[in-house]
Structures are given as structure tokens and as C-alpha cells.
Amino acid sequence: KGEPTNCGKCDKTLAGLRRRVYCEECNGTFCSQCGAEVEFPVLGWTEKRGSCKDCFPVLEQRSKNCQVCENSFVGGHPMKGF
């Protein structure tokens, strides 16, 4: 199957767009208004990876808890205003 031609959220055409976001959580492809590149070092992401706006809260919550003991981390999220 080829590349998606429309954003997975707003249905905006992706043709001709230089920046597409591939969400690591849901595997969808999104325009830059519906997705962004984010960092979650706690999840083992040493470089920025894609997230759509729907999956960002899931990733944010997962990043606040230790993946081994599930204790909460102190501090804010790595991307403000998303």
C-alpha cells in the first residue's frame, strides 16, 4: 500500500506538503497541524519522534510514570502547548 494522501485527523491533503508526521503510537500519518515531533527520553526516545494530537496525552502520561515500578516522575511534560 502506498503513502497516505490525506491527514488521518483533519483529512487535509498531504500532497505537496514537505512535513508529514508519522505517529509512533497509532501508526497514522498527519499534517503538521494535527501532529508534531516530540521527545520523551523516559520512554527511551533519544531523538524526536512523531505523535498525533490524539496520542500525545497517552504518551505524556506514560512518560510521567516509571516503566519499571510505575512511580510518578516529578516535573512537567517535555512539550508545552501541544
Tab-separated table of C-alpha atoms in Angstrom:
chain	number	residue	atom	x	y	z
A	1	LYS	CA	0.000	0.000	0.000
A	2	GLY	CA	1.302	3.489	-0.866
A	3	GLU	CA	1.715	6.565	1.283
A	4	PRO	CA	-1.500	8.078	2.701
A	5	THR	CA	-2.773	11.021	0.650
A	6	ASN	CA	-4.751	12.721	3.426
A	7	CYS	CA	-4.197	13.608	7.084
A	8	GLY	CA	-5.554	10.931	9.419
A	9	LYS	CA	-7.358	13.530	11.553
A	10	CYS	CA	-8.462	16.562	9.523
A	11	ASP	CA	-8.429	14.878	6.085
A	12	LYS	CA	-6.291	17.704	4.640
A	13	THR	CA	-4.421	16.593	1.543
A	14	LEU	CA	-0.811	15.684	2.218
A	15	ALA	CA	0.203	16.053	-1.434
A	16	GLY	CA	2.942	18.632	-1.770
A	17	LEU	CA	3.462	19.011	1.986
A	18	ARG	CA	7.096	18.834	2.999
A	19	ARG	CA	6.303	17.988	6.594
A	20	ARG	CA	4.245	14.945	7.456
A	21	VAL	CA	4.109	13.441	10.921
A	22	TYR	CA	4.098	9.681	11.410
A	23	CYS	CA	2.659	8.829	14.838
A	24	GLU	CA	4.688	6.237	16.751
A	25	GLU	CA	1.644	5.246	18.839
A	26	CYS	CA	-1.196	4.758	16.318
A	27	ASN	CA	0.922	4.494	13.137
A	28	GLY	CA	-1.138	7.171	11.388
A	29	THR	CA	0.144	9.922	9.114
A	30	PHE	CA	-0.804	13.511	9.901
A	31	CYS	CA	-0.293	17.080	8.707
A	32	SER	CA	1.806	19.390	10.890
A	33	GLN	CA	-1.352	20.922	12.388
A	34	CYS	CA	-2.550	17.545	13.719
A	35	GLY	CA	0.808	16.076	14.726
A	36	ALA	CA	4.244	17.101	15.935
A	37	GLU	CA	7.715	15.780	16.617
A	38	VAL	CA	8.204	15.298	20.364
A	39	GLU	CA	10.820	13.970	22.781
A	40	PHE	CA	10.127	11.518	25.591
A	41	PRO	CA	13.557	10.416	26.901
A	42	VAL	CA	11.859	8.425	29.667
A	43	LEU	CA	10.300	6.179	27.009
A	44	GLY	CA	13.725	5.572	25.506
A	45	TRP	CA	13.213	8.146	22.748
A	46	THR	CA	16.639	9.762	22.424
A	47	GLU	CA	15.549	11.710	19.331
A	48	LYS	CA	12.294	13.433	18.435
A	49	ARG	CA	9.552	11.150	17.125
A	50	GLY	CA	6.118	11.778	15.755
A	51	SER	CA	2.884	11.941	17.720
A	52	CYS	CA	-0.610	12.947	16.692
A	53	LYS	CA	-2.654	15.184	18.975
A	54	ASP	CA	-4.892	12.266	19.992
A	55	CYS	CA	-1.988	10.063	21.099
A	56	PHE	CA	0.096	12.795	22.756
A	57	PRO	CA	-1.808	12.611	26.105
A	58	VAL	CA	-1.280	8.825	26.186
A	59	LEU	CA	2.453	9.211	25.585
A	60	GLU	CA	2.658	12.088	28.042
A	61	GLN	CA	1.010	10.026	30.788
A	62	ARG	CA	3.228	7.039	30.048
A	63	SER	CA	6.299	9.300	30.272
A	64	LYS	CA	5.286	10.510	33.734
A	65	ASN	CA	5.437	7.031	35.219
A	66	CYS	CA	8.462	4.808	35.536
A	67	GLN	CA	8.173	1.941	33.076
A	68	VAL	CA	9.507	-0.488	35.690
A	69	CYS	CA	7.891	0.466	39.006
A	70	GLU	CA	5.149	2.852	37.745
A	71	ASN	CA	6.097	5.537	40.297
A	72	SER	CA	5.373	9.045	39.061
A	73	PHE	CA	8.176	11.275	37.827
A	74	VAL	CA	8.401	14.789	39.203
A	75	GLY	CA	8.334	17.606	36.635
A	76	GLY	CA	6.359	18.779	33.658
A	77	HIS	CA	5.899	17.329	30.243
A	78	PRO	CA	8.591	17.722	27.552
A	79	MET	CA	6.399	19.668	25.126
A	80	LYS	CA	4.327	22.596	26.260
A	81	GLY	CA	1.425	23.971	24.258
A	82	PHE	CA	0.691	20.870	22.175
